């Protein structure tokens, strides 16, 4: 890999100035702005396989993959062909298509907990609609979420814990009235005793518990098996719908999603509802929510819970998603992806250990996290104890060496099937040089 020496950042910098004049912060989604790590965001010109090139022509090994969707790498030939064909047939009709049925069939085949589903255009929309449906189906108002889990930016979810379990959350964003989050209870991830206490107090008034089973929005943190088992038991006992937000983990950590990972340790384990996005669209705006027939039939036009979308099930997006899901369903796909990802985290850990740098890492399928901590964190507060100036130095050193990690210490990373052993080795070499002080 050619290192990006003599970095000429002038075109990125000019574009950032132009963008900032018209778009708040110069970006259309906040984390892209490099606010956490400082510096000038890279404006991407094109991407292919495991790489993208910025406006100054510098190449980067891409460990974001559009924050998860690009599990096959960029520009996979089968996906490109499917999208090109779909574009020729029309962009959007506002009437149903065969491809929506095919995509629904493909998802239901891989996730046995889903009997019916609805397609939407973003993870935010899917999570928001799932909560409305859970409330409509149970006739209850309260919802439980966990600190550090992200479920998109619906008002009721932009909330942090109140003081004590008797009080509900406080908004984390201006513009969200306190009344809108008054039914949202925010708990600590992996804290079983607090979970039990919350159910004893509020279980009978709670519609749903929403969780990222393997959290990817506080870096990479797994829900422990005992914690997940207790979530399932309590939800069943109190008639609360257990909603897995698998927008990030669905078709990313395994063909059957994170729920299939927990089902290996907890016999018969299934969530009641699942929210999907990212990989199921293969890089196009596509997401979904689904669950049992009885719950899903509460949705309009069959039932009383309203939900709709002009571009839902878009024919180009469904072509892209379907082609992607057909590739990942090929035998051995996740075994190979998981091994490559483990090679990355192992070689980074070795490089750090050799240099005496505190470091640990974890992964599942094509999703990983690394930490400048001496052991894997179990919750958001521990993730946030990371030495952030040290992380920022690491991030910028790697960027200068042509490796693009998420520009914030509280984000997970992603490996695609296009990443080669040589890419992993080049990444580990770059890290080793940084750890050794170079
Ligand atoms: C990305 C993400 C969302 C939001 O999806 P958008 O498509 O960005 O609206 C929701 N939940 C999880 C777990 C995510 O990772």
Short mmCIF file of C-alpha atoms and ligand atoms in Angstrom, two decimals:
data_model
loop_
_atom_site.label_atom_id
_atom_site.label_comp_id
_atom_site.label_asym_id
_atom_site.label_seq_id
_atom_site.Cartn_x
_atom_site.Cartn_y
_atom_site.Cartn_z
CA UNK A 1 0.00 0.00 0.00
CA UNK A 2 1.38 3.40 -0.91
CA UNK A 3 1.36 5.57 2.21
CA UNK A 4 -0.32 8.93 1.85
CA UNK A 5 2.85 10.92 2.34
CA UNK A 6 2.89 14.66 1.63
CA UNK A 7 -0.82 14.73 2.16
CA UNK A 8 -2.27 17.41 -0.02
CA UNK A 9 -5.59 18.09 1.60
CA UNK A 10 -6.42 21.19 -0.40
CA UNK A 11 -9.39 19.94 -2.40
CA UNK A 12 -11.00 18.33 0.69
CA UNK A 13 -10.50 21.62 2.52
CA UNK A 14 -12.04 23.69 -0.29
CA UNK A 15 -15.05 21.38 -0.52
CA UNK A 16 -15.48 21.51 3.27
CA UNK A 17 -15.57 25.34 3.12
CA UNK A 18 -18.15 25.27 0.31
CA UNK A 19 -20.20 22.68 2.19
CA UNK A 20 -20.11 24.61 5.47
CA UNK A 21 -21.51 27.68 3.72
CA UNK A 22 -24.71 25.82 2.81
CA UNK A 23 -25.05 22.67 4.92
CA UNK A 24 -24.91 22.89 8.75
CA UNK A 25 -21.44 21.73 9.78
CA UNK A 26 -20.76 20.89 6.13
CA UNK A 27 -22.31 17.43 6.48
CA UNK A 28 -25.65 15.70 6.16
CA UNK A 29 -25.11 13.47 9.21
CA UNK A 30 -23.15 14.73 12.24
CA UNK A 31 -20.46 12.07 12.80
CA UNK A 32 -19.08 12.69 9.28
CA UNK A 33 -17.91 16.13 10.40
CA UNK A 34 -14.83 14.85 12.34
CA UNK A 35 -16.05 16.91 15.30
CA UNK A 36 -14.87 14.27 17.80
CA UNK A 37 -11.38 13.81 16.29
CA UNK A 38 -10.77 17.24 14.75
CA UNK A 39 -9.42 17.98 11.25
CA UNK A 40 -10.89 18.12 7.77
CA UNK A 41 -13.37 15.44 6.68
CA UNK A 42 -12.44 13.54 3.56
CA UNK A 43 -14.83 14.12 0.66
CA UNK A 44 -15.19 10.80 -1.13
CA UNK A 45 -14.87 10.83 -4.90
CA UNK A 46 -15.27 7.14 -5.67
CA UNK A 47 -14.96 3.73 -4.08
CA UNK A 48 -14.15 0.22 -5.26
CA UNK A 49 -13.86 -2.99 -3.26
CA UNK A 50 -12.24 -2.27 0.12
CA UNK A 51 -11.06 1.24 -0.82
CA UNK A 52 -12.27 4.74 -1.39
CA UNK A 53 -10.47 7.74 -2.84
CA UNK A 54 -10.91 11.27 -1.57
CA UNK A 55 -11.13 14.55 -3.47
CA UNK A 56 -7.32 14.87 -3.38
CA UNK A 57 -6.86 11.44 -4.92
CA UNK A 58 -5.70 9.72 -1.71
CA UNK A 59 -6.69 6.09 -1.26
CA UNK A 60 -7.98 4.69 2.03
CA UNK A 61 -8.68 1.17 3.25
CA UNK A 62 -12.31 1.61 4.29
CA UNK A 63 -13.36 0.19 7.69
CA UNK A 64 -16.68 2.05 7.76
CA UNK A 65 -18.36 0.73 4.63
CA UNK A 66 -21.08 3.40 4.82
CA UNK A 67 -21.45 2.49 8.54
CA UNK A 68 -22.16 -1.12 7.75
CA UNK A 69 -24.14 -1.60 4.54
CA UNK A 70 -21.19 -2.32 2.20
CA UNK A 71 -20.60 -5.88 3.39
CA UNK A 72 -19.48 -6.94 -0.11
CA UNK A 73 -17.21 -3.94 -0.50
CA UNK A 74 -17.93 -1.16 -2.97
CA UNK A 75 -19.15 -1.83 -6.51
CA UNK A 76 -19.66 -5.60 -6.28
CA UNK A 77 -20.35 -6.66 -9.91
CA UNK A 78 -23.54 -8.63 -9.15
CA UNK A 79 -25.00 -5.74 -7.17
CA UNK A 80 -24.04 -3.13 -9.75
CA UNK A 81 -25.65 -5.23 -12.52
CA UNK A 82 -28.88 -5.63 -10.51
CA UNK A 83 -29.06 -1.90 -9.82
CA UNK A 84 -28.33 -0.96 -13.44
CA UNK A 85 -31.11 -3.27 -14.66
CA UNK A 86 -33.54 -1.88 -12.07
CA UNK A 87 -32.78 1.74 -13.03
CA UNK A 88 -33.66 0.98 -16.64
CA UNK A 89 -37.04 -0.35 -15.51
CA UNK A 90 -38.01 2.75 -13.54
CA UNK A 91 -37.08 4.55 -10.32
CA UNK A 92 -40.30 4.46 -8.35
CA UNK A 93 -43.94 3.65 -9.06
CA UNK A 94 -46.01 4.10 -5.92
CA UNK A 95 -47.50 0.66 -6.57
CA UNK A 96 -46.32 -2.77 -5.39
CA UNK A 97 -43.63 -4.81 -7.19
CA UNK A 98 -42.51 -8.43 -7.28
CA UNK A 99 -39.08 -7.47 -5.92
CA UNK A 100 -40.59 -6.30 -2.61
CA UNK A 101 -42.12 -9.76 -2.20
CA UNK A 102 -38.82 -11.43 -3.09
CA UNK A 103 -36.90 -9.31 -0.58
CA UNK A 104 -39.47 -10.01 2.14
CA UNK A 105 -39.21 -13.75 1.38
CA UNK A 106 -35.41 -13.61 1.53
CA UNK A 107 -35.45 -11.87 4.94
CA UNK A 108 -38.09 -14.16 6.45
CA UNK A 109 -36.13 -17.22 5.23
CA UNK A 110 -33.07 -16.10 7.26
CA UNK A 111 -34.79 -14.72 10.37
CA UNK A 112 -37.34 -17.25 11.66
CA UNK A 113 -38.60 -14.80 14.31
CA UNK A 114 -40.09 -12.67 11.51
CA UNK A 115 -43.37 -13.91 10.05
CA UNK A 116 -44.34 -10.63 8.40
CA UNK A 117 -42.49 -7.42 7.78
CA UNK A 118 -42.80 -3.98 6.26
CA UNK A 119 -40.17 -2.19 4.19
CA UNK A 120 -39.28 1.45 4.86
CA UNK A 121 -36.41 3.74 3.84
CA UNK A 122 -34.26 4.29 6.95
CA UNK A 123 -33.40 2.66 10.25
CA UNK A 124 -34.83 5.66 12.07
CA UNK A 125 -38.16 5.17 10.35
CA UNK A 126 -38.14 1.42 11.03
CA UNK A 127 -37.39 1.81 14.77
CA UNK A 128 -39.93 4.62 15.17
CA UNK A 129 -42.62 2.57 13.40
CA UNK A 130 -41.81 -0.56 15.42
CA UNK A 131 -42.35 1.37 18.64
CA UNK A 132 -45.66 2.80 17.44
CA UNK A 133 -46.75 -0.70 16.48
CA UNK A 134 -45.64 -2.15 19.83
CA UNK A 135 -47.63 0.52 21.64
CA UNK A 136 -50.65 -0.03 19.40
CA UNK A 137 -50.51 -3.81 19.75
CA UNK A 138 -50.13 -3.80 23.55
CA UNK A 139 -52.21 -0.73 24.38
CA UNK A 140 -49.34 0.44 26.65
CA UNK A 141 -47.27 3.63 26.47
CA UNK A 142 -43.95 3.06 28.23
CA UNK A 143 -40.81 1.90 26.46
CA UNK A 144 -37.42 0.74 27.75
CA UNK A 145 -34.10 1.47 26.05
CA UNK A 146 -30.46 1.32 27.16
CA UNK A 147 -27.83 3.99 27.54
CA UNK A 148 -25.42 3.92 24.58
CA UNK A 149 -27.83 2.11 22.24
CA UNK A 150 -28.86 4.14 19.19
CA UNK A 151 -32.15 3.51 17.45
CA UNK A 152 -32.22 6.45 15.07
CA UNK A 153 -33.36 9.97 15.82
CA UNK A 154 -37.09 9.68 16.52
CA UNK A 155 -38.05 12.16 19.25
CA UNK A 156 -39.00 9.58 21.89
CA UNK A 157 -35.56 7.95 21.58
CA UNK A 158 -33.40 11.06 22.01
CA UNK A 159 -33.28 10.63 25.72
CA UNK A 160 -30.92 10.02 28.61
CA UNK A 161 -31.61 8.48 32.00
CA UNK A 162 -33.48 10.52 34.59
CA UNK A 163 -32.53 10.42 38.24
CA UNK A 164 -33.54 7.01 39.54
CA UNK A 165 -35.91 4.39 38.22
CA UNK A 166 -39.08 6.13 39.29
CA UNK A 167 -38.38 9.02 36.93
CA UNK A 168 -38.30 8.71 33.18
CA UNK A 169 -35.82 10.24 30.73
CA UNK A 170 -34.62 13.71 29.85
CA UNK A 171 -34.27 14.82 26.21
CA UNK A 172 -30.72 14.76 24.76
CA UNK A 173 -31.63 17.09 21.91
CA UNK A 174 -33.07 20.56 21.88
CA UNK A 175 -36.46 20.56 20.20
CA UNK A 176 -37.70 17.44 21.99
CA UNK A 177 -40.36 18.41 24.53
CA UNK A 178 -40.00 16.62 27.91
CA UNK A 179 -43.54 15.29 27.45
CA UNK A 180 -42.38 13.33 24.40
CA UNK A 181 -39.77 11.35 26.35
CA UNK A 182 -41.77 11.01 29.55
CA UNK A 183 -42.63 7.40 28.70
CA UNK A 184 -39.06 6.36 27.83
CA UNK A 185 -37.09 4.61 30.57
CA UNK A 186 -33.32 4.49 29.99
CA UNK A 187 -31.40 1.69 31.71
CA UNK A 188 -27.76 0.66 31.95
CA UNK A 189 -26.68 -1.99 29.44
CA UNK A 190 -25.80 -5.38 30.98
CA UNK A 191 -27.14 -4.42 34.45
CA UNK A 192 -29.44 -7.31 35.44
CA UNK A 193 -30.45 -6.10 38.92
CA UNK A 194 -31.53 -2.70 37.57
CA UNK A 195 -33.48 -4.38 34.77
CA UNK A 196 -35.37 -6.53 37.28
CA UNK A 197 -36.15 -3.53 39.42
CA UNK A 198 -37.44 -1.59 36.39
CA UNK A 199 -39.76 -4.42 35.36
CA UNK A 200 -41.09 -4.78 38.90
CA UNK A 201 -41.94 -1.06 38.89
CA UNK A 202 -43.07 -0.48 35.30
CA UNK A 203 -43.35 -3.88 33.53
CA UNK A 204 -47.15 -3.94 33.31
CA UNK A 205 -47.26 -0.47 31.74
CA UNK A 206 -44.44 -1.13 29.25
CA UNK A 207 -45.10 -1.80 25.55
CA UNK A 208 -41.61 -2.81 24.48
CA UNK A 209 -37.97 -3.15 25.37
CA UNK A 210 -35.74 -2.10 22.48
CA UNK A 211 -32.10 -3.16 22.44
CA UNK A 212 -29.09 -3.41 20.17
CA UNK A 213 -28.16 -7.02 20.99
CA UNK A 214 -24.56 -6.37 20.01
CA UNK A 215 -24.29 -2.63 20.36
CA UNK A 216 -22.44 -0.85 17.55
CA UNK A 217 -23.14 2.72 18.57
CA UNK A 218 -21.08 2.71 21.78
CA UNK A 219 -18.21 1.11 19.89
CA UNK A 220 -18.73 -2.70 19.98
CA UNK A 221 -20.33 -4.00 23.19
CA UNK A 222 -22.14 -7.32 23.51
CA UNK A 223 -25.15 -7.84 25.71
CA UNK A 224 -24.02 -10.69 27.99
CA UNK A 225 -25.86 -13.99 27.58
CA UNK A 226 -27.28 -13.90 31.14
CA UNK A 227 -28.46 -10.32 30.58
CA UNK A 228 -30.14 -11.21 27.29
CA UNK A 229 -31.71 -14.30 28.82
CA UNK A 230 -33.16 -12.14 31.61
CA UNK A 231 -34.47 -9.58 29.09
CA UNK A 232 -36.32 -12.40 27.31
CA UNK A 233 -37.72 -13.90 30.52
CA UNK A 234 -38.93 -10.58 31.92
CA UNK A 235 -40.49 -9.49 28.61
CA UNK A 236 -42.39 -12.78 28.42
CA UNK A 237 -43.46 -12.59 32.07
CA UNK A 238 -44.76 -9.01 31.80
CA UNK A 239 -46.16 -9.17 28.25
CA UNK A 240 -43.59 -6.67 26.96
CA UNK A 241 -42.47 -6.99 23.32
CA UNK A 242 -38.73 -7.62 23.01
CA UNK A 243 -37.55 -5.62 19.98
CA UNK A 244 -34.10 -6.34 18.57
CA UNK A 245 -32.66 -3.37 16.76
CA UNK A 246 -30.56 -5.24 14.21
CA UNK A 247 -30.17 -2.29 11.83
CA UNK A 248 -26.42 -2.72 12.26
CA UNK A 249 -26.07 -6.40 13.18
CA UNK A 250 -28.66 -7.89 10.79
CA UNK A 251 -26.87 -9.82 7.98
CA UNK A 252 -23.62 -8.29 9.36
CA UNK A 253 -22.64 -10.51 12.29
CA UNK A 254 -24.26 -13.68 10.84
CA UNK A 255 -26.78 -14.69 8.16
CA UNK A 256 -29.39 -15.03 10.92
CA UNK A 257 -28.38 -11.76 12.62
CA UNK A 258 -27.38 -11.33 16.27
CA UNK A 259 -30.52 -13.24 17.27
CA UNK A 260 -29.00 -16.39 15.77
CA UNK A 261 -25.82 -15.76 17.81
CA UNK A 262 -27.84 -15.63 21.08
CA UNK A 263 -29.97 -18.63 20.04
CA UNK A 264 -26.76 -20.70 20.14
CA UNK A 265 -26.40 -20.01 23.89
CA UNK A 266 -30.09 -19.65 24.85
CA UNK A 267 -32.15 -22.56 23.47
CA UNK A 268 -35.20 -21.42 21.50
CA UNK A 269 -34.27 -17.75 21.86
CA UNK A 270 -36.17 -15.29 19.64
CA UNK A 271 -37.06 -11.60 19.89
CA UNK A 272 -40.70 -10.60 19.33
CA UNK A 273 -39.86 -7.95 16.74
CA UNK A 274 -36.79 -7.06 14.69
CA UNK A 275 -35.69 -3.80 13.12
CA UNK A 276 -33.39 -4.04 10.07
CA UNK A 277 -31.54 -1.58 7.82
CA UNK A 278 -28.01 -1.01 6.54
CA UNK A 279 -26.95 -4.37 4.94
CA UNK A 280 -30.48 -5.22 3.72
CA UNK A 281 -30.25 -2.20 1.41
CA UNK A 282 -26.67 -2.90 0.29
CA UNK A 283 -25.95 0.86 0.35
CA UNK A 284 -29.35 2.11 -0.85
CA UNK A 285 -32.02 3.66 1.43
CA UNK A 286 -33.86 0.59 2.66
CA UNK A 287 -34.88 -0.70 6.10
CA UNK A 288 -37.57 -2.94 7.57
CA UNK A 289 -39.37 -3.96 10.73
CA UNK A 290 -41.07 -7.27 11.32
CA UNK A 291 -42.33 -9.79 13.82
CA UNK A 292 -45.18 -12.18 14.45
CA UNK A 293 -48.20 -12.18 12.18
CA UNK A 294 -50.51 -11.25 15.08
CA UNK A 295 -48.50 -8.09 15.84
CA UNK A 296 -47.79 -7.10 12.23
CA UNK A 297 -51.47 -7.40 11.25
CA UNK A 298 -52.16 -4.46 13.56
CA UNK A 299 -50.58 -2.23 10.86
CA UNK A 300 -52.58 -0.22 8.31
CA UNK A 301 -54.29 -1.13 6.01
CA UNK A 302 -55.22 -4.26 8.05
CA UNK A 303 -55.15 -2.78 11.53
CA UNK A 304 -55.45 0.48 13.47
CA UNK A 305 -51.71 1.42 13.64
CA UNK A 306 -50.89 3.91 10.87
CA UNK A 307 -47.62 3.73 8.91
CA UNK A 308 -46.78 4.66 5.30
CA UNK A 309 -44.06 5.83 2.88
CA UNK A 310 -43.91 7.25 -0.67
CA UNK A 311 -40.59 5.56 -1.45
CA UNK A 312 -41.01 2.49 0.79
CA UNK A 313 -39.87 -0.69 -0.98
CA UNK A 314 -38.27 1.40 -3.71
CA UNK A 315 -37.59 -0.75 -6.80
CA UNK A 316 -33.92 0.29 -7.18
CA UNK A 317 -33.19 -0.09 -3.46
CA UNK A 318 -34.86 -3.51 -3.30
CA UNK A 319 -32.82 -4.66 -6.33
CA UNK A 320 -29.65 -3.56 -4.55
CA UNK A 321 -30.64 -5.20 -1.27
CA UNK A 322 -31.78 -8.44 -2.87
CA UNK A 323 -28.56 -8.81 -4.89
CA UNK A 324 -26.56 -8.17 -1.70
CA UNK A 325 -28.51 -10.71 0.37
CA UNK A 326 -28.08 -13.34 -2.36
CA UNK A 327 -24.31 -12.93 -2.19
CA UNK A 328 -24.05 -13.14 1.59
CA UNK A 329 -26.25 -16.27 1.61
CA UNK A 330 -23.61 -18.21 -0.34
CA UNK A 331 -22.01 -21.05 1.68
CA UNK A 332 -19.05 -20.07 3.80
CA UNK A 333 -19.54 -16.30 3.42
CA UNK A 334 -19.73 -15.45 7.14
CA UNK A 335 -17.05 -17.97 8.12
CA UNK A 336 -14.57 -16.27 5.78
CA UNK A 337 -15.67 -12.76 6.78
CA UNK A 338 -15.46 -13.62 10.47
CA UNK A 339 -11.98 -15.05 10.07
CA UNK A 340 -10.73 -11.98 8.19
CA UNK A 341 -12.18 -9.69 10.84
CA UNK A 342 -10.58 -11.72 13.64
CA UNK A 343 -7.26 -11.55 11.78
CA UNK A 344 -7.57 -7.77 11.85
CA UNK A 345 -8.36 -7.49 15.57
CA UNK A 346 -5.72 -10.10 16.46
CA UNK A 347 -2.97 -8.40 14.50
CA UNK A 348 -3.89 -4.97 15.90
CA UNK A 349 -3.82 -6.41 19.43
CA UNK A 350 -0.43 -8.05 18.77
CA UNK A 351 1.02 -4.79 17.44
CA UNK A 352 -0.23 -2.90 20.52
CA UNK A 353 0.97 -5.55 22.97
CA UNK A 354 4.42 -5.59 21.39
CA UNK A 355 4.66 -1.82 21.87
CA UNK A 356 3.28 -1.97 25.43
CA UNK A 357 0.09 -0.09 24.46
CA UNK A 358 -3.11 -0.86 26.44
CA UNK A 359 -5.51 -2.33 23.90
CA UNK A 360 -8.27 -4.91 23.52
CA UNK A 361 -10.69 -5.86 20.75
CA UNK A 362 -13.71 -8.01 19.92
CA UNK A 363 -15.63 -8.95 16.78
CA UNK A 364 -18.56 -10.96 15.46
CA UNK A 365 -18.84 -11.72 11.74
CA UNK A 366 -17.84 -8.57 9.85
CA UNK A 367 -18.27 -6.13 12.76
CA UNK A 368 -15.55 -5.24 15.25
CA UNK A 369 -14.49 -2.87 18.00
CA UNK A 370 -11.15 -2.00 19.52
CA UNK A 371 -10.49 -0.10 22.73
CA UNK A 372 -7.55 1.66 24.34
CA UNK A 373 -8.66 -0.06 27.55
CA UNK A 374 -7.31 -3.07 29.45
CA UNK A 375 -10.53 -5.07 29.18
CA UNK A 376 -13.69 -5.14 27.06
CA UNK A 377 -16.26 -2.64 28.37
CA UNK A 378 -19.78 -3.78 29.34
CA UNK A 379 -21.60 -0.46 29.11
CA UNK A 380 -21.52 3.07 27.72
CA UNK A 381 -19.97 4.73 30.78
CA UNK A 382 -16.95 2.41 30.59
CA UNK A 383 -16.51 2.97 26.83
CA UNK A 384 -16.44 6.70 27.54
CA UNK A 385 -13.53 6.31 30.02
CA UNK A 386 -11.29 5.86 26.93
CA UNK A 387 -8.41 8.37 26.68
CA UNK A 388 -9.94 10.36 23.84
CA UNK A 389 -6.83 12.42 22.89
CA UNK A 390 -4.96 9.09 22.54
CA UNK A 391 -7.74 7.72 20.32
CA UNK A 392 -7.67 10.89 18.21
CA UNK A 393 -3.89 10.59 17.70
CA UNK A 394 -4.36 6.97 16.64
CA UNK A 395 -7.19 7.92 14.26
CA UNK A 396 -5.21 10.67 12.53
CA UNK A 397 -2.02 8.61 12.31
CA UNK A 398 -3.95 5.82 10.62
CA UNK A 399 -5.73 8.27 8.32
CA UNK A 400 -2.36 9.68 7.24
CA UNK A 401 -1.23 6.13 6.50
CA UNK A 402 -4.31 5.49 4.31
CA UNK A 403 -6.54 3.64 6.80
CA UNK A 404 -10.01 5.04 7.44
CA UNK A 405 -11.54 4.06 10.78
CA UNK A 406 -14.68 5.58 12.26
CA UNK A 407 -13.86 9.15 13.34
CA UNK A 408 -15.09 8.68 16.93
CA UNK A 409 -14.11 6.28 19.71
CA UNK A 410 -17.73 5.30 20.34
CA UNK A 411 -18.30 3.75 16.89
CA UNK A 412 -17.82 0.16 15.73
CA UNK A 413 -15.86 -0.85 12.62
CA UNK A 414 -16.69 -3.00 9.61
CA UNK A 415 -14.78 -5.41 7.39
CA UNK A 416 -16.15 -6.42 3.97
CA UNK A 417 -15.62 -9.54 1.88
CA UNK A 418 -13.52 -7.34 -0.46
CA UNK A 419 -10.85 -6.78 2.22
CA UNK A 420 -7.88 -9.00 1.38
CA UNK A 421 -5.29 -10.54 3.70
CA UNK A 422 -2.89 -7.94 2.26
CA UNK A 423 -5.23 -5.11 3.31
CA UNK A 424 -5.37 -6.48 6.85
CA UNK A 425 -1.58 -6.81 6.94
CA UNK A 426 -1.08 -3.26 5.65
CA UNK A 427 -3.48 -2.01 8.32
CA UNK A 428 -1.64 -3.86 11.09
CA UNK A 429 1.70 -2.55 9.77
CA UNK A 430 0.41 1.02 9.88
CA UNK A 431 -0.81 0.51 13.46
CA UNK A 432 2.49 -1.09 14.48
CA UNK A 433 4.41 1.91 13.12
CA UNK A 434 2.17 4.28 15.06
CA UNK A 435 2.39 2.27 18.29
CA UNK A 436 6.19 2.19 17.91
CA UNK A 437 6.16 5.99 17.72
CA UNK A 438 6.46 6.37 13.91
C1 LIG B 1 -27.79 3.16 11.90
C2 LIG B 1 -28.69 2.70 12.97
C3 LIG B 1 -30.01 3.18 13.09
C4 LIG B 1 -30.54 4.31 12.26
O1 LIG B 1 -30.59 3.99 10.92
P1 LIG B 1 -30.67 5.20 9.84
O2 LIG B 1 -30.83 4.49 8.54
O3 LIG B 1 -29.38 5.96 9.99
O4 LIG B 1 -31.83 6.03 10.20
C5 LIG B 1 -30.83 2.61 14.04
N1 LIG B 1 -30.38 1.64 14.84
C6 LIG B 1 -29.13 1.16 14.77
C7 LIG B 1 -28.70 0.06 15.69
C8 LIG B 1 -28.23 1.70 13.85
O5 LIG B 1 -26.98 1.25 13.82
#
